[in-house]
Amino acid sequence: MNKRILTGDRPTGKLHIGHYFGSLKNRVKLQNEYETYIEIADVQALTDNFNNPEKVRNNVREVVLDYLSVGIDPKKSTIFLQSMIPEIAELTVFYSNLVTIARLQRNPTVKTEIAQKKELFGESVTYGFLGYPVSQAADITAFNAELIPVGEDQLPLIEQCREIVRKFNSIYGETLLEPEAVLSNNKRIKGLDGNEKMGKSLGNALYLSDSDEEITKKVMSAVTDPNRIKKDDLGNPNICMVAYYHALFNKENHKTVCEECKAGKRGCVACKRELIEKIKEELTPIREKRKYYEDRPELVDEIFVTGTEKARKVAKETMKKVKKAMKLDYFE
Ligand code: SF4
């Protein structure tokens, strides 16, 4: 049996090319090597969208469509919905006794995210948001996931999960599997405006489902070297987002793009047009596959139901073991 991995996304928006290059392409590869579970983390999405449940609900299907469109294969990957696995919520309650408030407050990932949510939380963060590493530990352990692919910034969350597992096992007996983080080489993809982060709220994202017109409009207004006015001005591709995206979508020509830009032998409009064609080449088959599933909602429902049923079976088994270890196995 291959090792089991758990990954997932919060359904707070359609997925963009940051997700594509950052994690989705890797997942498509991993599903051939590992037993893959993919969680649509709607409960976790509510920790900072509790006042906007429609947003979370509406994006659940969008995220699944994005998965299927890039090649996540439901025969190889189990796609499931977090809120439909009540054992995760139950485990979260049990684990909350094993972690202190101070430890959660010290978690670097949580600290950074709380700082970014000042507008929502003001001076005092909610119990649910502060505790999301605990619910993440429940996600991971509910499915006996052995490996968790993460970016460097997520490592403290996995460490926190490992601590919870060790504490649980030391108190109640060897029950849970301690997961390992697998550092994915995935880099964060910058926005069209040059911002380090790509995101809906920043208005700088290129979505997997964008139409040809949207791709053209967005690339045409991407940030380029501001000092280049005429075609023969010597350019600096290092400060140009068009050059940056050529490296992603037009790898084989990226070197030439940069050399011609530096030598003043490339016009920005032509350079953008070339990039637009390359992006279209990559995204058209993805959009076509999305359309196939959009036109067959019952097929998407079936993928969801089958995946969630399979995941729930595993979570129920874990819960049985956990309750036995905690002496909560009444009337069995
Ligand atoms: Fe950017 Fe291309 Fe213009 Fe150079 S020629 S500044 S790489 S758009």
mmCIF file of C-alpha atoms and ligand atoms in Angstrom:
data_model
loop_
_atom_site.group_PDB
_atom_site.id
_atom_site.type_symbol
_atom_site.label_atom_id
_atom_site.label_comp_id
_atom_site.label_asym_id
_atom_site.label_seq_id
_atom_site.Cartn_x
_atom_site.Cartn_y
_atom_site.Cartn_z
ATOM 1 C CA MET A 1 0.000 0.000 0.000
ATOM 2 C CA ASN A 2 1.335 3.439 -0.903
ATOM 3 C CA LYS A 3 1.772 5.999 1.840
ATOM 4 C CA ARG A 4 -1.214 8.231 2.426
ATOM 5 C CA ILE A 5 -1.024 11.992 1.940
ATOM 6 C CA LEU A 6 -3.522 14.668 2.853
ATOM 7 C CA THR A 7 -3.784 18.025 1.127
ATOM 8 C CA GLY A 8 -6.597 20.474 0.553
ATOM 9 C CA ASP A 9 -7.818 24.011 0.096
ATOM 10 C CA ARG A 10 -10.114 26.440 1.814
ATOM 11 C CA PRO A 11 -13.049 27.175 -0.512
ATOM 12 C CA THR A 12 -12.862 30.942 -0.423
ATOM 13 C CA GLY A 13 -12.476 31.601 -4.154
ATOM 14 C CA LYS A 14 -11.750 30.053 -7.525
ATOM 15 C CA LEU A 15 -8.220 28.735 -7.857
ATOM 16 C CA HIS A 16 -5.653 30.793 -9.757
ATOM 17 C CA ILE A 17 -2.321 30.148 -11.395
ATOM 18 C CA GLY A 18 -0.619 30.667 -8.039
ATOM 19 C CA HIS A 19 -2.400 27.524 -6.838
ATOM 20 C CA TYR A 20 -1.693 25.831 -10.159
ATOM 21 C CA PHE A 21 2.082 26.274 -10.106
ATOM 22 C CA GLY A 22 2.218 26.313 -6.305
ATOM 23 C CA SER A 23 0.424 23.048 -5.533
ATOM 24 C CA LEU A 24 -2.041 21.650 -8.078
ATOM 25 C CA LYS A 25 0.517 20.489 -10.650
ATOM 26 C CA ASN A 26 2.379 18.722 -7.868
ATOM 27 C CA ARG A 27 -0.795 17.044 -6.613
ATOM 28 C CA VAL A 28 -1.554 15.679 -10.064
ATOM 29 C CA LYS A 29 1.878 14.051 -9.950
ATOM 30 C CA LEU A 30 1.586 12.869 -6.336
ATOM 31 C CA GLN A 31 -1.722 11.106 -6.910
ATOM 32 C CA ASN A 32 0.186 8.544 -9.009
ATOM 33 C CA GLU A 33 2.652 7.850 -6.202
ATOM 34 C CA TYR A 34 0.576 8.107 -3.023
ATOM 35 C CA GLU A 35 -2.851 7.327 -1.697
ATOM 36 C CA THR A 36 -4.171 10.873 -1.892
ATOM 37 C CA TYR A 37 -6.909 12.486 0.193
ATOM 38 C CA ILE A 38 -7.935 16.031 -0.719
ATOM 39 C CA GLU A 39 -10.040 18.004 1.723
ATOM 40 C CA ILE A 40 -12.228 20.944 0.813
ATOM 41 C CA ALA A 41 -11.812 22.691 4.150
ATOM 42 C CA ASP A 42 -15.124 24.532 4.406
ATOM 43 C CA VAL A 43 -15.212 24.464 8.215
ATOM 44 C CA GLN A 44 -11.744 25.939 8.357
ATOM 45 C CA ALA A 45 -12.730 28.555 5.767
ATOM 46 C CA LEU A 46 -15.472 29.658 8.138
ATOM 47 C CA THR A 47 -12.958 30.517 10.871
ATOM 48 C CA ASP A 48 -12.314 33.811 9.111
ATOM 49 C CA ASN A 49 -15.469 33.901 6.962
ATOM 50 C CA PHE A 50 -18.031 33.058 9.638
ATOM 51 C CA ASN A 51 -19.947 36.188 8.667
ATOM 52 C CA ASN A 52 -20.084 35.223 4.995
ATOM 53 C CA PRO A 53 -21.244 31.598 4.702
ATOM 54 C CA GLU A 54 -22.504 32.100 1.117
ATOM 55 C CA LYS A 55 -18.959 32.811 -0.005
ATOM 56 C CA VAL A 56 -17.744 29.503 1.405
ATOM 57 C CA ARG A 57 -20.691 27.516 0.100
ATOM 58 C CA ASN A 58 -20.514 28.986 -3.406
ATOM 59 C CA ASN A 59 -16.841 28.256 -3.717
ATOM 60 C CA VAL A 60 -16.953 24.604 -2.690
ATOM 61 C CA ARG A 61 -18.069 23.531 -6.162
ATOM 62 C CA GLU A 62 -15.753 26.021 -7.888
ATOM 63 C CA VAL A 63 -12.742 24.499 -6.163
ATOM 64 C CA VAL A 64 -13.782 20.952 -7.077
ATOM 65 C CA LEU A 65 -14.259 22.041 -10.704
ATOM 66 C CA ASP A 66 -10.781 23.547 -10.659
ATOM 67 C CA TYR A 67 -9.343 20.294 -9.266
ATOM 68 C CA LEU A 68 -10.994 18.179 -11.922
ATOM 69 C CA SER A 69 -10.047 20.591 -14.686
ATOM 70 C CA VAL A 70 -6.306 20.428 -13.944
ATOM 71 C CA GLY A 71 -6.262 16.639 -13.855
ATOM 72 C CA ILE A 72 -6.969 15.614 -10.268
ATOM 73 C CA ASP A 73 -8.454 12.210 -10.949
ATOM 74 C CA PRO A 74 -11.231 11.130 -8.564
ATOM 75 C CA LYS A 75 -10.252 7.499 -9.214
ATOM 76 C CA LYS A 76 -6.815 8.229 -7.779
ATOM 77 C CA SER A 77 -7.607 11.007 -5.281
ATOM 78 C CA THR A 78 -10.345 10.980 -2.659
ATOM 79 C CA ILE A 79 -11.983 14.418 -2.718
ATOM 80 C CA PHE A 80 -14.151 15.101 0.332
ATOM 81 C CA LEU A 81 -15.914 17.890 2.190
ATOM 82 C CA GLN A 82 -14.693 18.660 5.719
ATOM 83 C CA SER A 83 -18.101 19.617 7.148
ATOM 84 C CA MET A 84 -19.520 16.244 6.130
ATOM 85 C CA ILE A 85 -17.037 14.396 8.343
ATOM 86 C CA PRO A 86 -18.310 15.172 11.868
ATOM 87 C CA GLU A 87 -15.522 13.029 13.362
ATOM 88 C CA ILE A 88 -13.100 15.858 12.524
ATOM 89 C CA ALA A 89 -15.071 18.267 14.724
ATOM 90 C CA GLU A 90 -15.230 15.649 17.458
ATOM 91 C CA LEU A 91 -11.483 15.048 17.362
ATOM 92 C CA THR A 92 -10.922 18.808 17.469
ATOM 93 C CA VAL A 93 -12.781 18.953 20.792
ATOM 94 C CA PHE A 94 -10.710 16.103 22.249
ATOM 95 C CA TYR A 95 -7.417 17.573 21.050
ATOM 96 C CA SER A 96 -8.244 21.018 22.405
ATOM 97 C CA ASN A 97 -7.417 19.663 25.886
ATOM 98 C CA LEU A 98 -3.912 18.838 24.735
ATOM 99 C CA VAL A 99 -2.758 22.264 23.660
ATOM 100 C CA THR A 100 -2.434 25.501 25.606
ATOM 101 C CA ILE A 101 -3.595 28.932 24.517
ATOM 102 C CA ALA A 102 -0.023 30.191 24.932
ATOM 103 C CA ARG A 103 1.341 27.499 22.611
ATOM 104 C CA LEU A 104 -1.208 28.415 19.925
ATOM 105 C CA GLN A 105 -0.406 32.097 20.303
ATOM 106 C CA ARG A 106 3.290 31.323 19.827
ATOM 107 C CA ASN A 107 2.729 29.364 16.613
ATOM 108 C CA PRO A 108 4.481 31.522 13.958
ATOM 109 C CA THR A 109 1.974 30.683 11.202
ATOM 110 C CA VAL A 110 -0.972 31.604 13.435
ATOM 111 C CA LYS A 111 0.792 34.776 14.579
ATOM 112 C CA THR A 112 1.315 35.928 10.983
ATOM 113 C CA GLU A 113 -2.232 35.142 9.988
ATOM 114 C CA ILE A 114 -3.739 36.895 13.006
ATOM 115 C CA ALA A 115 -1.719 39.994 12.103
ATOM 116 C CA GLN A 116 -3.178 39.843 8.576
ATOM 117 C CA LYS A 117 -6.747 39.575 9.910
ATOM 118 C CA LYS A 118 -6.688 42.689 12.084
ATOM 119 C CA GLU A 119 -9.547 44.197 10.128
ATOM 120 C CA LEU A 120 -11.820 41.199 10.804
ATOM 121 C CA PHE A 121 -10.875 40.441 14.385
ATOM 122 C CA GLY A 122 -9.803 43.811 15.770
ATOM 123 C CA GLU A 123 -7.796 43.432 18.962
ATOM 124 C CA SER A 124 -9.064 40.016 19.982
ATOM 125 C CA VAL A 125 -9.059 36.962 17.756
ATOM 126 C CA THR A 126 -11.818 34.330 17.973
ATOM 127 C CA TYR A 127 -11.380 31.031 19.785
ATOM 128 C CA GLY A 128 -12.079 29.209 16.489
ATOM 129 C CA PHE A 129 -9.424 31.029 14.503
ATOM 130 C CA LEU A 130 -6.771 30.721 17.185
ATOM 131 C CA GLY A 131 -7.562 27.024 17.397
ATOM 132 C CA TYR A 132 -7.431 26.187 13.707
ATOM 133 C CA PRO A 133 -4.119 24.283 14.057
ATOM 134 C CA VAL A 134 -6.003 21.954 16.404
ATOM 135 C CA SER A 135 -8.689 21.297 13.809
ATOM 136 C CA GLN A 136 -5.929 20.805 11.257
ATOM 137 C CA ALA A 137 -4.392 18.170 13.522
ATOM 138 C CA ALA A 138 -7.834 16.531 13.552
ATOM 139 C CA ASP A 139 -7.954 16.633 9.722
ATOM 140 C CA ILE A 140 -4.580 14.960 9.437
ATOM 141 C CA THR A 141 -5.022 12.289 12.100
ATOM 142 C CA ALA A 142 -8.625 11.422 11.194
ATOM 143 C CA PHE A 143 -7.306 9.923 7.961
ATOM 144 C CA ASN A 144 -4.032 8.505 9.334
ATOM 145 C CA ALA A 145 -2.192 10.700 6.864
ATOM 146 C CA GLU A 146 1.506 9.920 6.933
ATOM 147 C CA LEU A 147 2.769 12.690 4.711
ATOM 148 C CA ILE A 148 1.617 16.288 4.402
ATOM 149 C CA PRO A 149 2.964 18.340 1.494
ATOM 150 C CA VAL A 150 3.435 21.902 2.729
ATOM 151 C CA GLY A 151 5.255 25.099 1.996
ATOM 152 C CA GLU A 152 7.849 26.304 4.491
ATOM 153 C CA ASP A 153 5.418 28.774 6.074
ATOM 154 C CA GLN A 154 3.111 25.889 7.037
ATOM 155 C CA LEU A 155 5.745 23.828 8.852
ATOM 156 C CA PRO A 156 4.810 25.137 12.340
ATOM 157 C CA LEU A 157 1.282 23.765 11.824
ATOM 158 C CA ILE A 158 2.588 20.269 11.172
ATOM 159 C CA GLU A 159 4.907 20.539 14.168
ATOM 160 C CA GLN A 160 1.914 21.505 16.317
ATOM 161 C CA CYS A 161 0.016 18.474 14.999
ATOM 162 C CA ARG A 162 2.946 16.195 15.838
ATOM 163 C CA GLU A 163 3.021 17.597 19.374
ATOM 164 C CA ILE A 164 -0.688 16.894 19.803
ATOM 165 C CA VAL A 165 -0.238 13.336 18.512
ATOM 166 C CA ARG A 166 2.680 12.701 20.884
ATOM 167 C CA LYS A 167 0.744 14.082 23.822
ATOM 168 C CA PHE A 168 -2.350 12.061 22.958
ATOM 169 C CA ASN A 169 -0.330 8.849 22.612
ATOM 170 C CA SER A 170 1.586 9.448 25.834
ATOM 171 C CA ILE A 171 -1.614 9.966 27.853
ATOM 172 C CA TYR A 172 -4.043 7.532 26.225
ATOM 173 C CA GLY A 173 -1.693 4.982 24.681
ATOM 174 C CA GLU A 174 -0.239 4.551 21.217
ATOM 175 C CA THR A 175 -3.227 5.354 18.962
ATOM 176 C CA LEU A 176 -2.455 8.090 16.458
ATOM 177 C CA LEU A 177 0.029 8.251 13.638
ATOM 178 C CA GLU A 178 2.585 11.053 13.768
ATOM 179 C CA PRO A 179 2.599 12.719 10.343
ATOM 180 C CA GLU A 180 5.623 14.014 8.518
ATOM 181 C CA ALA A 181 5.775 17.231 6.557
ATOM 182 C CA VAL A 182 7.072 16.979 3.016
ATOM 183 C CA LEU A 183 8.475 20.278 1.916
ATOM 184 C CA SER A 184 7.128 20.980 -1.535
ATOM 185 C CA ASN A 185 9.479 23.041 -3.668
ATOM 186 C CA ASN A 186 6.509 25.101 -4.605
ATOM 187 C CA LYS A 187 7.217 28.739 -4.679
ATOM 188 C CA ARG A 188 4.679 31.431 -4.117
ATOM 189 C CA ILE A 189 3.651 32.996 -7.421
ATOM 190 C CA LYS A 190 3.623 36.781 -7.599
ATOM 191 C CA GLY A 191 0.597 38.766 -8.734
ATOM 192 C CA LEU A 192 0.256 40.558 -12.077
ATOM 193 C CA ASP A 193 0.992 43.805 -10.248
ATOM 194 C CA GLY A 194 4.267 42.503 -8.839
ATOM 195 C CA ASN A 195 2.861 41.914 -5.347
ATOM 196 C CA GLU A 196 4.541 38.973 -3.601
ATOM 197 C CA LYS A 197 1.139 37.360 -3.151
ATOM 198 C CA MET A 198 -1.534 36.607 -5.739
ATOM 199 C CA GLY A 199 -5.086 36.878 -4.472
ATOM 200 C CA LYS A 200 -8.657 37.822 -5.229
ATOM 201 C CA SER A 201 -8.739 40.596 -2.667
ATOM 202 C CA LEU A 202 -5.597 42.086 -4.224
ATOM 203 C CA GLY A 203 -7.177 42.068 -7.714
ATOM 204 C CA ASN A 204 -3.953 40.727 -9.237
ATOM 205 C CA ALA A 205 -4.818 37.112 -9.976
ATOM 206 C CA LEU A 206 -5.051 35.134 -13.173
ATOM 207 C CA TYR A 207 -7.676 32.416 -12.680
ATOM 208 C CA LEU A 208 -7.620 28.962 -14.212
ATOM 209 C CA SER A 209 -11.132 29.632 -15.482
ATOM 210 C CA ASP A 210 -10.433 33.100 -16.956
ATOM 211 C CA SER A 211 -11.672 33.568 -20.523
ATOM 212 C CA ASP A 212 -9.338 34.508 -23.397
ATOM 213 C CA GLU A 213 -10.596 38.108 -23.114
ATOM 214 C CA GLU A 214 -9.843 38.232 -19.401
ATOM 215 C CA ILE A 215 -6.367 36.753 -19.923
ATOM 216 C CA THR A 216 -5.636 39.356 -22.639
ATOM 217 C CA LYS A 217 -6.914 42.230 -20.529
ATOM 218 C CA LYS A 218 -4.970 41.181 -17.468
ATOM 219 C CA VAL A 219 -1.669 40.522 -19.238
ATOM 220 C CA MET A 220 -1.940 43.766 -21.204
ATOM 221 C CA SER A 221 -2.130 45.688 -17.935
ATOM 222 C CA ALA A 222 0.567 43.687 -16.095
ATOM 223 C CA VAL A 223 3.449 45.623 -14.573
ATOM 224 C CA THR A 224 6.500 45.957 -16.852
ATOM 225 C CA ASP A 225 9.802 47.849 -16.629
ATOM 226 C CA PRO A 226 8.522 51.454 -16.198
ATOM 227 C CA ASN A 227 11.670 52.918 -17.754
ATOM 228 C CA ARG A 228 10.970 51.389 -21.143
ATOM 229 C CA ILE A 229 9.151 53.801 -23.392
ATOM 230 C CA LYS A 230 10.412 52.862 -26.854
ATOM 231 C CA LYS A 231 11.130 49.407 -28.225
ATOM 232 C CA ASP A 232 14.894 50.071 -28.400
ATOM 233 C CA ASP A 233 15.152 51.266 -24.782
ATOM 234 C CA LEU A 234 17.298 48.790 -22.856
ATOM 235 C CA GLY A 235 14.976 46.912 -20.494
ATOM 236 C CA ASN A 236 15.250 45.180 -17.149
ATOM 237 C CA PRO A 237 13.250 41.916 -17.204
ATOM 238 C CA ASN A 238 13.956 41.378 -13.498
ATOM 239 C CA ILE A 239 11.394 44.028 -12.602
ATOM 240 C CA CYS A 240 8.852 43.002 -15.248
ATOM 241 C CA MET A 241 5.942 40.676 -14.452
ATOM 242 C CA VAL A 242 5.582 39.741 -18.113
ATOM 243 C CA ALA A 243 9.101 38.311 -18.072
ATOM 244 C CA TYR A 244 8.283 36.611 -14.766
ATOM 245 C CA TYR A 245 5.264 34.861 -16.322
ATOM 246 C CA HIS A 246 7.237 33.945 -19.443
ATOM 247 C CA ALA A 247 9.384 31.890 -17.052
ATOM 248 C CA LEU A 248 6.267 29.958 -16.017
ATOM 249 C CA PHE A 249 4.358 29.599 -19.283
ATOM 250 C CA ASN A 250 7.100 29.956 -21.874
ATOM 251 C CA LYS A 251 10.079 28.326 -20.178
ATOM 252 C CA GLU A 252 11.889 27.386 -23.377
ATOM 253 C CA ASN A 253 11.901 31.000 -24.606
ATOM 254 C CA HIS A 254 12.399 32.785 -21.304
ATOM 255 C CA LYS A 255 16.136 33.266 -21.828
ATOM 256 C CA THR A 256 15.597 34.786 -25.278
ATOM 257 C CA VAL A 257 12.831 37.051 -23.917
ATOM 258 C CA CYS A 258 15.200 38.412 -21.263
ATOM 259 C CA GLU A 259 18.152 38.826 -23.642
ATOM 260 C CA GLU A 260 16.093 40.647 -26.263
ATOM 261 C CA CYS A 261 14.523 42.851 -23.587
ATOM 262 C CA LYS A 262 17.922 43.829 -22.171
ATOM 263 C CA ALA A 263 19.259 44.530 -25.682
ATOM 264 C CA GLY A 264 16.261 46.683 -26.645
ATOM 265 C CA LYS A 265 15.266 44.240 -29.352
ATOM 266 C CA ARG A 266 11.794 43.386 -28.089
ATOM 267 C CA GLY A 267 8.698 45.544 -27.864
ATOM 268 C CA CYS A 268 6.547 45.260 -24.745
ATOM 269 C CA VAL A 269 3.294 44.840 -26.685
ATOM 270 C CA ALA A 270 4.695 41.973 -28.790
ATOM 271 C CA CYS A 271 6.207 40.474 -25.671
ATOM 272 C CA LYS A 272 2.814 40.532 -23.940
ATOM 273 C CA ARG A 273 1.063 39.083 -26.993
ATOM 274 C CA GLU A 274 3.501 36.176 -27.071
ATOM 275 C CA LEU A 275 2.836 35.517 -23.384
ATOM 276 C CA ILE A 276 -0.937 35.685 -23.892
ATOM 277 C CA GLU A 277 -0.712 32.963 -26.546
ATOM 278 C CA LYS A 278 1.371 30.764 -24.247
ATOM 279 C CA ILE A 279 -1.067 31.206 -21.362
ATOM 280 C CA LYS A 280 -3.983 30.380 -23.628
ATOM 281 C CA GLU A 281 -2.180 27.223 -24.795
ATOM 282 C CA GLU A 282 -1.844 26.070 -21.193
ATOM 283 C CA LEU A 283 -5.245 27.127 -19.903
ATOM 284 C CA THR A 284 -7.504 26.235 -22.842
ATOM 285 C CA PRO A 285 -7.506 22.453 -22.198
ATOM 286 C CA ILE A 286 -8.054 23.180 -18.495
ATOM 287 C CA ARG A 287 -11.052 25.379 -19.284
ATOM 288 C CA GLU A 288 -12.443 22.783 -21.674
ATOM 289 C CA LYS A 289 -12.243 20.103 -19.011
ATOM 290 C CA ARG A 290 -13.919 22.472 -16.539
ATOM 291 C CA LYS A 291 -16.741 23.052 -18.996
ATOM 292 C CA TYR A 292 -17.205 19.280 -19.337
ATOM 293 C CA TYR A 293 -17.805 18.983 -15.594
ATOM 294 C CA GLU A 294 -19.815 22.224 -15.370
ATOM 295 C CA ASP A 295 -22.239 20.707 -17.875
ATOM 296 C CA ARG A 296 -22.505 17.527 -15.772
ATOM 297 C CA PRO A 297 -23.273 18.669 -12.217
ATOM 298 C CA GLU A 298 -24.567 15.216 -11.282
ATOM 299 C CA LEU A 299 -21.136 13.776 -12.057
ATOM 300 C CA VAL A 300 -19.493 16.304 -9.740
ATOM 301 C CA ASP A 301 -22.043 15.472 -7.020
ATOM 302 C CA GLU A 302 -21.231 11.802 -7.405
ATOM 303 C CA ILE A 303 -17.483 12.445 -7.098
ATOM 304 C CA PHE A 304 -18.153 14.409 -3.934
ATOM 305 C CA VAL A 305 -20.486 11.887 -2.365
ATOM 306 C CA THR A 306 -18.274 8.897 -3.190
ATOM 307 C CA GLY A 307 -15.137 10.653 -1.917
ATOM 308 C CA THR A 308 -16.798 11.864 1.255
ATOM 309 C CA GLU A 309 -18.275 8.424 2.010
ATOM 310 C CA LYS A 310 -14.869 6.811 1.585
ATOM 311 C CA ALA A 311 -13.171 9.432 3.778
ATOM 312 C CA ARG A 312 -15.859 9.138 6.445
ATOM 313 C CA LYS A 313 -15.329 5.405 6.704
ATOM 314 C CA VAL A 314 -11.665 5.988 7.545
ATOM 315 C CA ALA A 315 -12.503 8.785 10.014
ATOM 316 C CA LYS A 316 -15.055 6.568 11.768
ATOM 317 C CA GLU A 317 -12.429 3.878 12.262
ATOM 318 C CA THR A 318 -10.046 6.421 13.763
ATOM 319 C CA MET A 319 -12.793 7.722 16.040
ATOM 320 C CA LYS A 320 -13.478 4.228 17.290
ATOM 321 C CA LYS A 321 -9.833 3.804 18.273
ATOM 322 C CA VAL A 322 -9.658 7.276 19.811
ATOM 323 C CA LYS A 323 -12.788 6.752 21.938
ATOM 324 C CA LYS A 324 -11.552 3.373 23.093
ATOM 325 C CA ALA A 325 -8.217 4.900 24.112
ATOM 326 C CA MET A 326 -9.994 7.751 25.924
ATOM 327 C CA LYS A 327 -12.383 5.365 27.696
ATOM 328 C CA LEU A 328 -15.339 6.908 25.891
ATOM 329 C CA ASP A 329 -16.425 3.678 24.244
ATOM 330 C CA TYR A 330 -19.698 3.320 26.144
ATOM 331 C CA PHE A 331 -22.284 0.696 25.226
ATOM 332 C CA GLU A 332 -20.125 -1.031 22.640
HETATM 333 FE FE1 SF4 B 1 8.885 43.178 -19.920
HETATM 334 FE FE2 SF4 B 1 8.948 42.103 -22.304
HETATM 335 FE FE3 SF4 B 1 8.749 44.758 -22.030
HETATM 336 FE FE4 SF4 B 1 11.009 43.523 -21.399
HETATM 337 S S1 SF4 B 1 10.088 43.644 -23.418
HETATM 338 S S2 SF4 B 1 9.970 45.104 -20.160
HETATM 339 S S3 SF4 B 1 10.267 41.569 -20.606
HETATM 340 S S4 SF4 B 1 7.252 43.248 -21.415
#
